[in-house]
Every structure is written in structure tokens, then in C-alpha cells.
Short mmCIF file of C-alpha atoms and ligand atoms in Angstrom, two decimals:
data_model
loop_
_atom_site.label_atom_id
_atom_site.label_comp_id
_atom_site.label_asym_id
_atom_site.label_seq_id
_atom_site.Cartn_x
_atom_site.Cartn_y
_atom_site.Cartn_z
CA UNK Y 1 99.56 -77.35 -37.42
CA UNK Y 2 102.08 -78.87 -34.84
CA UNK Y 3 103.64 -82.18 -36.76
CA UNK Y 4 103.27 -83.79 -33.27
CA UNK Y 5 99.36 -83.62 -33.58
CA UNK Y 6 99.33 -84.56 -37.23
CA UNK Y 7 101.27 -87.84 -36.38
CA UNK Y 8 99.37 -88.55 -32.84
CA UNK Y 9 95.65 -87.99 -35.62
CA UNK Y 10 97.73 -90.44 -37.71
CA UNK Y 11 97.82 -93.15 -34.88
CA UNK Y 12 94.70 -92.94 -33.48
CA UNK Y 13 92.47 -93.01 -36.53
CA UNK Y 14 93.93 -96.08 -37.21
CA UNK Y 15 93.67 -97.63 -33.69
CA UNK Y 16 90.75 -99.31 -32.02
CA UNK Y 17 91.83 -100.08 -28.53
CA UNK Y 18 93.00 -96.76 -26.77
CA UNK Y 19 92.98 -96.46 -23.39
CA UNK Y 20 93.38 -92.97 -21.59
CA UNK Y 21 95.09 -91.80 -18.43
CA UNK Y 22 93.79 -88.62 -17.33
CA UNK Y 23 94.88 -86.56 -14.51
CA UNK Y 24 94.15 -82.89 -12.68
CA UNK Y 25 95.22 -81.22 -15.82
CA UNK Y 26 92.51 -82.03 -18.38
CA UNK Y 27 90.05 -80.55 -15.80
CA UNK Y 28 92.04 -76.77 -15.81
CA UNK Y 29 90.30 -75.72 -18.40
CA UNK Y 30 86.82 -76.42 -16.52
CA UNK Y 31 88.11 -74.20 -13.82
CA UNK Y 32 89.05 -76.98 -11.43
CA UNK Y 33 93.02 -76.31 -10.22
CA UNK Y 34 95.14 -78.83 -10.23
CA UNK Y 35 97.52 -80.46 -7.14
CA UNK Y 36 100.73 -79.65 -8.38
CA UNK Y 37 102.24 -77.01 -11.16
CA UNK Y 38 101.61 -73.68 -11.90
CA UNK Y 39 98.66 -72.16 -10.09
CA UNK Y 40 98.33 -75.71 -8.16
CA UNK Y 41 96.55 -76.13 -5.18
CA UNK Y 42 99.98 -77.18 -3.43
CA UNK Y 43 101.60 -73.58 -3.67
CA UNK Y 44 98.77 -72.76 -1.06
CA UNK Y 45 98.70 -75.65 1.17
CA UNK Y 46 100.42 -78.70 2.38
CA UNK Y 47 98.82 -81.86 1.30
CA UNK Y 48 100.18 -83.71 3.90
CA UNK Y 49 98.48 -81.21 6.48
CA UNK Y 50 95.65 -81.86 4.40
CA UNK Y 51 94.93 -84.63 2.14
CA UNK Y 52 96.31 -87.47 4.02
CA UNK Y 53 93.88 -90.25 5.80
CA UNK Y 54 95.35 -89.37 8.87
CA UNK Y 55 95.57 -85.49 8.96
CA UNK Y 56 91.50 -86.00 8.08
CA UNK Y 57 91.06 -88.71 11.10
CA UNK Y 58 92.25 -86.09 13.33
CA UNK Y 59 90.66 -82.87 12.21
CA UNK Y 60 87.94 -83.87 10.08
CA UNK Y 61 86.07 -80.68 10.33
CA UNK Y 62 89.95 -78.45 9.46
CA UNK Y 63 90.10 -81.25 6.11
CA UNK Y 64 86.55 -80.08 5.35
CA UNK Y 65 86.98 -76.05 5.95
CA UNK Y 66 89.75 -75.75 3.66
CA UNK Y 67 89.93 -78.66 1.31
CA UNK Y 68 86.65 -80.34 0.82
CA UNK Y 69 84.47 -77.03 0.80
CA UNK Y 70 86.65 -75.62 -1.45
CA UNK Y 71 86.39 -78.27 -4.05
CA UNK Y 72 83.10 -79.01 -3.40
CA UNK Y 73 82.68 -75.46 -4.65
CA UNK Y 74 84.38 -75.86 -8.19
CA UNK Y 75 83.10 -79.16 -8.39
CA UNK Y 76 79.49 -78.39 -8.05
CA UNK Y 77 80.29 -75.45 -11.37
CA UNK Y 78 82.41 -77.31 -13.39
CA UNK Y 79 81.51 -78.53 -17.05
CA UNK Y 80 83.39 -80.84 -19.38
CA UNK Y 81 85.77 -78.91 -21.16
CA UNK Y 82 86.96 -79.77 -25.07
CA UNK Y 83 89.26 -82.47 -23.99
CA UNK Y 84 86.90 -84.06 -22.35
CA UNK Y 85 84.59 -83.69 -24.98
CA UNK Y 86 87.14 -84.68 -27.35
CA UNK Y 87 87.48 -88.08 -25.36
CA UNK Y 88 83.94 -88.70 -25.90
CA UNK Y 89 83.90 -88.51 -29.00
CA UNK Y 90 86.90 -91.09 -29.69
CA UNK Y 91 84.63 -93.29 -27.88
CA UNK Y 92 81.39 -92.60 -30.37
CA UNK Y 93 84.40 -93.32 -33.05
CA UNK Y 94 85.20 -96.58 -31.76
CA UNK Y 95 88.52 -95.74 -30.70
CA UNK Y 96 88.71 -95.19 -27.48
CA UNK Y 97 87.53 -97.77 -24.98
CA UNK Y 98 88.84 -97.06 -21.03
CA UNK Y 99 89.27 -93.98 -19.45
CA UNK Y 100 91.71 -94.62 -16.04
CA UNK Y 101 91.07 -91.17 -14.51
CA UNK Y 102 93.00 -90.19 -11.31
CA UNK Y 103 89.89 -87.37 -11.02
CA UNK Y 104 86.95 -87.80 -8.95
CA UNK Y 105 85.23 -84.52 -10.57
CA UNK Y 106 82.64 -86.98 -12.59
CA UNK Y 107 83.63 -84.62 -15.63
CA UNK Y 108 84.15 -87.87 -18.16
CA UNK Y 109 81.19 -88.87 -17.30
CA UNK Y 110 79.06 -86.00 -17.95
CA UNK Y 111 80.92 -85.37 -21.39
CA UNK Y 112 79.27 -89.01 -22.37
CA UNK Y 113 82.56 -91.59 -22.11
CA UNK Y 114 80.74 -94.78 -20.52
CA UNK Y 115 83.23 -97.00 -19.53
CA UNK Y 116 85.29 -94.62 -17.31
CA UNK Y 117 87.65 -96.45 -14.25
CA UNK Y 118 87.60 -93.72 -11.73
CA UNK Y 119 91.16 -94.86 -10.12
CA UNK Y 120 91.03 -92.82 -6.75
CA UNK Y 121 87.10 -92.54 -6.22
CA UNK Y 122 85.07 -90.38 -6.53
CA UNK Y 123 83.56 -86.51 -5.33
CA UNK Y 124 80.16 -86.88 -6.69
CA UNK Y 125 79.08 -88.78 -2.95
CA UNK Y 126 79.71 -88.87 0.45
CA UNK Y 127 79.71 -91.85 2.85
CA UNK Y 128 79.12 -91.60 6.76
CA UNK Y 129 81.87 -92.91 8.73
CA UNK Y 130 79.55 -94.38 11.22
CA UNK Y 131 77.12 -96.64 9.35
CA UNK Y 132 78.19 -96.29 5.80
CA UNK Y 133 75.20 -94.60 4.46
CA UNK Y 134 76.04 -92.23 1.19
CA UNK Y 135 74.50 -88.98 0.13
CA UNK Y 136 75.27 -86.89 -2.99
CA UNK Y 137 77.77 -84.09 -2.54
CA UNK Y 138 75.45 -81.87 -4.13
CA UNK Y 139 72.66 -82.32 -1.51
CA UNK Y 140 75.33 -82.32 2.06
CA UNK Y 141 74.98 -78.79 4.07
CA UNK Y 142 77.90 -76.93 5.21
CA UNK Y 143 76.29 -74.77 7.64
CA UNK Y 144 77.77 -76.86 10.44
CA UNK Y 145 81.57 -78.15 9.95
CA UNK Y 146 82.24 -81.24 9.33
CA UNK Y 147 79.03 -82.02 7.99
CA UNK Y 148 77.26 -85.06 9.33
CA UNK Y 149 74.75 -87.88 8.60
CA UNK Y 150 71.56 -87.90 10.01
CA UNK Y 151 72.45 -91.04 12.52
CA UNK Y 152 75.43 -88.27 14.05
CA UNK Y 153 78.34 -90.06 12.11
CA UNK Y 154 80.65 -88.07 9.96
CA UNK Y 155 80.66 -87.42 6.15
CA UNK Y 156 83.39 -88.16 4.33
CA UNK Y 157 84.32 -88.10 0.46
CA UNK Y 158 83.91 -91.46 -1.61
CA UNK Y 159 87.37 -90.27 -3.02
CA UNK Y 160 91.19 -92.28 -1.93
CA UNK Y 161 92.71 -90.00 0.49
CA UNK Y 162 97.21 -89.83 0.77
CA UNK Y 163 97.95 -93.30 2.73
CA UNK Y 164 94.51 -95.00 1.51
CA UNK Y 165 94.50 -97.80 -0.48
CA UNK Y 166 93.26 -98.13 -3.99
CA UNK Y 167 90.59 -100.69 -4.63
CA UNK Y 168 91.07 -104.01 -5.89
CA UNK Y 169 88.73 -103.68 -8.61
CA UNK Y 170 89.93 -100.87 -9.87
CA UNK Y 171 93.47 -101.96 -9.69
CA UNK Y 172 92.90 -105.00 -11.57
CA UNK Y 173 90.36 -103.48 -14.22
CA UNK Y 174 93.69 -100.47 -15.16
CA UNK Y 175 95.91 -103.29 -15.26
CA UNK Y 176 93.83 -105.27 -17.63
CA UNK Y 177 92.80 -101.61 -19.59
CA UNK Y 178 96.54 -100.52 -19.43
CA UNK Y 179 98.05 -103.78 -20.52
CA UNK Y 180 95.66 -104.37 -23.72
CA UNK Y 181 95.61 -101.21 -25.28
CA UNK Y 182 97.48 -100.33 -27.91
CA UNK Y 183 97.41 -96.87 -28.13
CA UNK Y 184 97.57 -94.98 -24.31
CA UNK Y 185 96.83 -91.41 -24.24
CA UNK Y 186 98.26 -90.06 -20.86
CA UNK Y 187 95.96 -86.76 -20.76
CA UNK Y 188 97.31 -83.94 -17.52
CA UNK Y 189 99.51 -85.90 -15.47
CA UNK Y 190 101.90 -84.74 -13.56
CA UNK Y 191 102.41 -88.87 -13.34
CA UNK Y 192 104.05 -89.13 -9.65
CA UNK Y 193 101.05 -90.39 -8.06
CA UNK Y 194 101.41 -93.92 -7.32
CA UNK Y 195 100.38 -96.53 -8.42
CA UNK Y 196 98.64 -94.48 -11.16
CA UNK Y 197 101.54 -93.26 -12.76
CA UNK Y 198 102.76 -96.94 -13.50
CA UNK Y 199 99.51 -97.56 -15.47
CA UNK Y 200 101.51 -96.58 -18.93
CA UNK Y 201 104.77 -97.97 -18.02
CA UNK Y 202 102.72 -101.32 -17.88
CA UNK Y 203 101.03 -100.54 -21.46
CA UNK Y 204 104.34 -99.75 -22.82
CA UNK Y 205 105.75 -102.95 -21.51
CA UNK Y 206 103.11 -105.05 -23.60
CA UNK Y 207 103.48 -102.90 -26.61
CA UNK Y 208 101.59 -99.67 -26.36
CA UNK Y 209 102.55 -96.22 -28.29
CA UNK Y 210 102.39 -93.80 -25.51
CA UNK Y 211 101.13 -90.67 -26.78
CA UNK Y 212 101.39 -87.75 -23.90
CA UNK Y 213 99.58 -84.31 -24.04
CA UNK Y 214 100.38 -82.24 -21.17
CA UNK Y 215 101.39 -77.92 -20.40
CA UNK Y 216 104.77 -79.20 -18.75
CA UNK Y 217 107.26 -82.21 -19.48
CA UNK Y 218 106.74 -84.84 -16.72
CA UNK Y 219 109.21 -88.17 -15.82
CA UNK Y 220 107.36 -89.71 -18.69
CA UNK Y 221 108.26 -87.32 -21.15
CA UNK Y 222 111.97 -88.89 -22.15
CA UNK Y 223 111.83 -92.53 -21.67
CA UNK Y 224 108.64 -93.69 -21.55
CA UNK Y 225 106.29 -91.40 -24.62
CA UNK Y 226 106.69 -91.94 -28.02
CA UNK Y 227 105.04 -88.77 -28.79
CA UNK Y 228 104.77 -85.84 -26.60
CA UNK Y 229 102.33 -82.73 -27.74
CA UNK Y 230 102.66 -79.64 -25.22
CA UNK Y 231 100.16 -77.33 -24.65
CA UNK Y 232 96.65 -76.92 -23.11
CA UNK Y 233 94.66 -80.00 -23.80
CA UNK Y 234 91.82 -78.23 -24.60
CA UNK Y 235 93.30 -76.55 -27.62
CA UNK Y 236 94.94 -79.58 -28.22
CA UNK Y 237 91.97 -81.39 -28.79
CA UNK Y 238 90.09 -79.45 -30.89
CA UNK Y 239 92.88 -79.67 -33.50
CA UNK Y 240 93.32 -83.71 -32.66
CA UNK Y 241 90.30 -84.18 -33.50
CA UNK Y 242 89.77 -81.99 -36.48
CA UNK Y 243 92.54 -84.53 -37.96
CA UNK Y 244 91.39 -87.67 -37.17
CA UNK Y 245 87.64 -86.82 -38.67
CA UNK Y 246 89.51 -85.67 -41.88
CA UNK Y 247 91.34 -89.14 -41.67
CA UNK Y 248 88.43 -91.37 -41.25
P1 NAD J 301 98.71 -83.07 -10.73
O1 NAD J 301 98.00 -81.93 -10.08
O2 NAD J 301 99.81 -83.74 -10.02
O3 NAD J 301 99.34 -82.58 -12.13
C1 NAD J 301 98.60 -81.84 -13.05
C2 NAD J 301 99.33 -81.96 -14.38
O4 NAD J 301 98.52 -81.33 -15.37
C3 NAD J 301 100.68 -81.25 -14.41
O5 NAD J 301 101.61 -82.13 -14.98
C4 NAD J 301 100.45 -80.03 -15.29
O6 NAD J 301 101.59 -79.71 -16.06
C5 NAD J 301 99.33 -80.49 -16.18
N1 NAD J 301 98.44 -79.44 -16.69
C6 NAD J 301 97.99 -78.32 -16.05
N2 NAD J 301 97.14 -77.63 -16.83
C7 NAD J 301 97.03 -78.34 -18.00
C8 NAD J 301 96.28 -78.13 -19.19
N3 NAD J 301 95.45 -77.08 -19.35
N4 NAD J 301 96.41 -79.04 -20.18
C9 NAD J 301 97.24 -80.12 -20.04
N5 NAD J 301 97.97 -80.35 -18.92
C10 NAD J 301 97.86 -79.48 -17.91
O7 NAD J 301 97.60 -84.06 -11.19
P2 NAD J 301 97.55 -85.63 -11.11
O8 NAD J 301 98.72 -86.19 -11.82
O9 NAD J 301 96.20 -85.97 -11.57
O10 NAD J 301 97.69 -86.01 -9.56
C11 NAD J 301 96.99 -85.28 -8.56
C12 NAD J 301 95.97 -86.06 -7.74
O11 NAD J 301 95.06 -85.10 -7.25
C13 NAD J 301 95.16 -87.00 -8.53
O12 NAD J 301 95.36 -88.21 -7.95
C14 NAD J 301 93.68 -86.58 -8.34
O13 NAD J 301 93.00 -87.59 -7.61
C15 NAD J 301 93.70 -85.40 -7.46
N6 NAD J 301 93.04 -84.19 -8.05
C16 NAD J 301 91.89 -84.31 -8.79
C17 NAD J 301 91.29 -83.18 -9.35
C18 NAD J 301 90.05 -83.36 -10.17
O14 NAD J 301 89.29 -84.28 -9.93
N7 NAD J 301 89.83 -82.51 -11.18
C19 NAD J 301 91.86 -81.93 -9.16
C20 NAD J 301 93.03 -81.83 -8.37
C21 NAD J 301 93.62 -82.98 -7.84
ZN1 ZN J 302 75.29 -92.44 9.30
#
């Protein structure tokens, strides 16, 4: 067993105030691809042709054809995956209170973790442009592009588009999660999304151990995790928490 996963058990099973930051990653292994890194959405388009507030104002039903149909589609098939799974469970333990997720795929959810901040929106329902009324992803038609609400407005995706801003609440609940943990567990970030990626800068400022599990080193791997485990979280997981139940 990697020594990095015996010590991050060793941590955790002693903690009772972990907070996570989860990002694309931790949803790979549920089939969803991530932005950026290997296999990454990015290698096949441009996000600022795509995911940006303004490229969607001006070609809503283009944003919808390529980007939001196609996630839509994984979306809809996607099931919490062992890291997920594994979250939940620190929860049931009592060590894990706040998930900050940068995902909008509702997987933490499903997987059972209750009290789950989801930082840039979220997939699971659409809200019409025109007079604000939502329906659930699941339900919207894409026989005619981009789909629209029954009073002729368009659809668009409860999720925090490039140049939108992120909402109050959920601003000030991660800063209050981030800043009174004192374990963070930064779970599949690439961490350059702002302001996201300063969530465990701010727990390590007040104190935190920063434990980091992600397939690739990221700018937080040198000077800002104590610990960093690489691999596929997943896999990682499973053997996390096969310590900490041994521990407990
Ligand atoms: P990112 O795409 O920028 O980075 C993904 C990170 O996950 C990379 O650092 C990569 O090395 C790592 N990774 C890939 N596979 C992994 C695995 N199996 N185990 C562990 N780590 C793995 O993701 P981000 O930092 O979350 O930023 C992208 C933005 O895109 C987010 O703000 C999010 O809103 C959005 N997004 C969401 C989803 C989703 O909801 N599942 C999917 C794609 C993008
Ligand atoms: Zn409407």
C-alpha cells in the first residue's frame, strides 16, 4: 500500500471537520470527461468558442448542439463512482462535513453526501431566459435546437458559464466551509478555475492539512499540499477507505 494513503487514512480518521474540493476529475471514472488533461473536452473544442456567457448569448442554439447536448448525454448515464461513494461514506463517519464541488453533474448528491455547495451551479435544471421558469434537464426535448420554454423564451443551464459570476451564497458558504476545516481534501482539480481554486489556499491559511488526490500534479501540488496521492481517485478510494475503517 502507497505510504501516502496510509498517512492521508491516518489524518482523516482522526479528523472531524473535513471539507472537500472536488473537480471534473472525480467524475472520469463515471464516464463524464473532464475540461482539461488527457482525453479533456478542451483537446476537441475551444471553450472560449463555447463555454463563455457571451459565445452562448450569441449562438445559443451552436452552445447547445455541441456542448450542452453532449453533456446532457453523459449526464443523463452517469452514476457515482467509488470516490464519490467513498465521500459519502466519510460523511456517515462523521468526518466529512462540506463538499465545494466545481461539478454540476448532481453525482455527490446521488452517492448520499447532504450538505454538498455546488460552486458553479448546477446541470440537473434548466431556466428560461425569458420569464425564469425551470424544467429538469432530464424532461427538455432536443428535437428543435436551442430548446425552448413553453412561453417561446430560451432554455438555458442553471450552471455558471466563463465570464458569469459566482453566487454570493455560495461564495460566502466555501469561504466559511474552506476556512473552518481542518482537514481539505482537494479531489480532481486541475485547480486554475477561479475563484474555486483559492478555496484551499484560504483553508491552508487558517490551518488546514491539504491532502490532494489527483492523476496529474497541479499548481497546488508543491507549495500548497501537505500530502499528495497520484492516481485515479476511484482506486484511490477504495484503499483510503479500507484504512480508515481499520483505524476507527
Ligand atoms: P479540469 O477539467 O480543469 O481538471 C480535471 C482534473 O482532474 C485534472 O487535474 C486531471 O489531472 C484530473 N483527473 C482526471 N482524471 C482523474 C481521475 N480519474 N482521478 C483523479 N483525478 C483525475 O476540472 P476542474 O478543475 O473541475 O475545472 C473545470 C470546470 O469545468 C469546472 O469548473 C466544472 O464546472 C466544469 N466541468 C464539470 C464537469 C462535471 O460536472 N463532471 C465535467 C467537466 C467540466
Ligand atoms: Zn419561459
Amino acid at each position: 500500500m502507497n505510504s501516502q494513503i496510509k498517512n492521508a487514512a491516518r489524518d482523516l480518521a482522526a479528523a472531524d471537520r473535513v471539507t472537500a474540493l472536488t473537480g471534473a476529475g472525480i467524475s472520469v471514472e463515471s464516464g463524464i470527461p473532464p475540461f482539461r488533461g488527457k482525453g479533456g473536452l478542451w483537446e476537441k473544442i475551444d471553450p472560449m468558442e463555447y463555454a463563455h456567457i457571451d459565445a452562448f448569448m450569441k449562438d445559443p442554439a451552436k452552445v447547445w448542439q455541441v456542448l450542452i447536448r453532449e453533456m446532457k448525454d453523459v449526464v443523463d448515464r452517469a452514476r457515482p463512482n467509488a470516490a464519490h461513494q467513498g465521500l459519502a461514506r466519510l460523511e456517515t463517519m462523521g468526518i466529512l462535513k462540506t463538499i465545494i464541488t466545481q461539478n454540476v453533474d448532481g453525482l455527490h448528491q446521488l452517492a448520499g453526501n447532504t450538505d454538498v455547495i455546488e460552486f458553479h451551479g448546477s446541470f440537473a435544471w434548466q431556466r428560461c431566459m425569458n420569464c425564469d421558469g425551470r424544467i429538469e434537464t432530464r424532461r427538455v426535448s432536443l428535437v428543435d435546437m436551442p430548446p425552448k420554454c413553453l412561453c417561446g423564451g430560451i432554455l438555458r443551464p442553471e450552471c455558471v458559464f466563463f465570464g458569469e459570476m459566482i453566487s454570493l451564497d455560495h461564495m460566502s458558504r466555501s469561504r466559511l466551509a474552506a476556512s473552518s476545516c481542518d482537514i481539505m481534501l482537494v479531489v480532481g482539480t486541475s485547480a486554475t478555475v477561479q475563484p474555486a481554486a483559492y478555496m484551499p489556499i484560504i483553508a491552508k491559511r487558517a490551518g488546514a492539512r491539504i491532502i490532494e488526490i489527483n492523476s496529474e500534479r497541479t499548481p497546488l501540488t508543491r507549495d500548497v499540499s501537505d500530502l499528495f496521492i497520484e492516481g485515479k481517485a476511484g482506486n484511490i478510494f477504495d484503499c483510503l477507505l479500507m484504512e480508515i475503517e481499520k483505524l476507527r
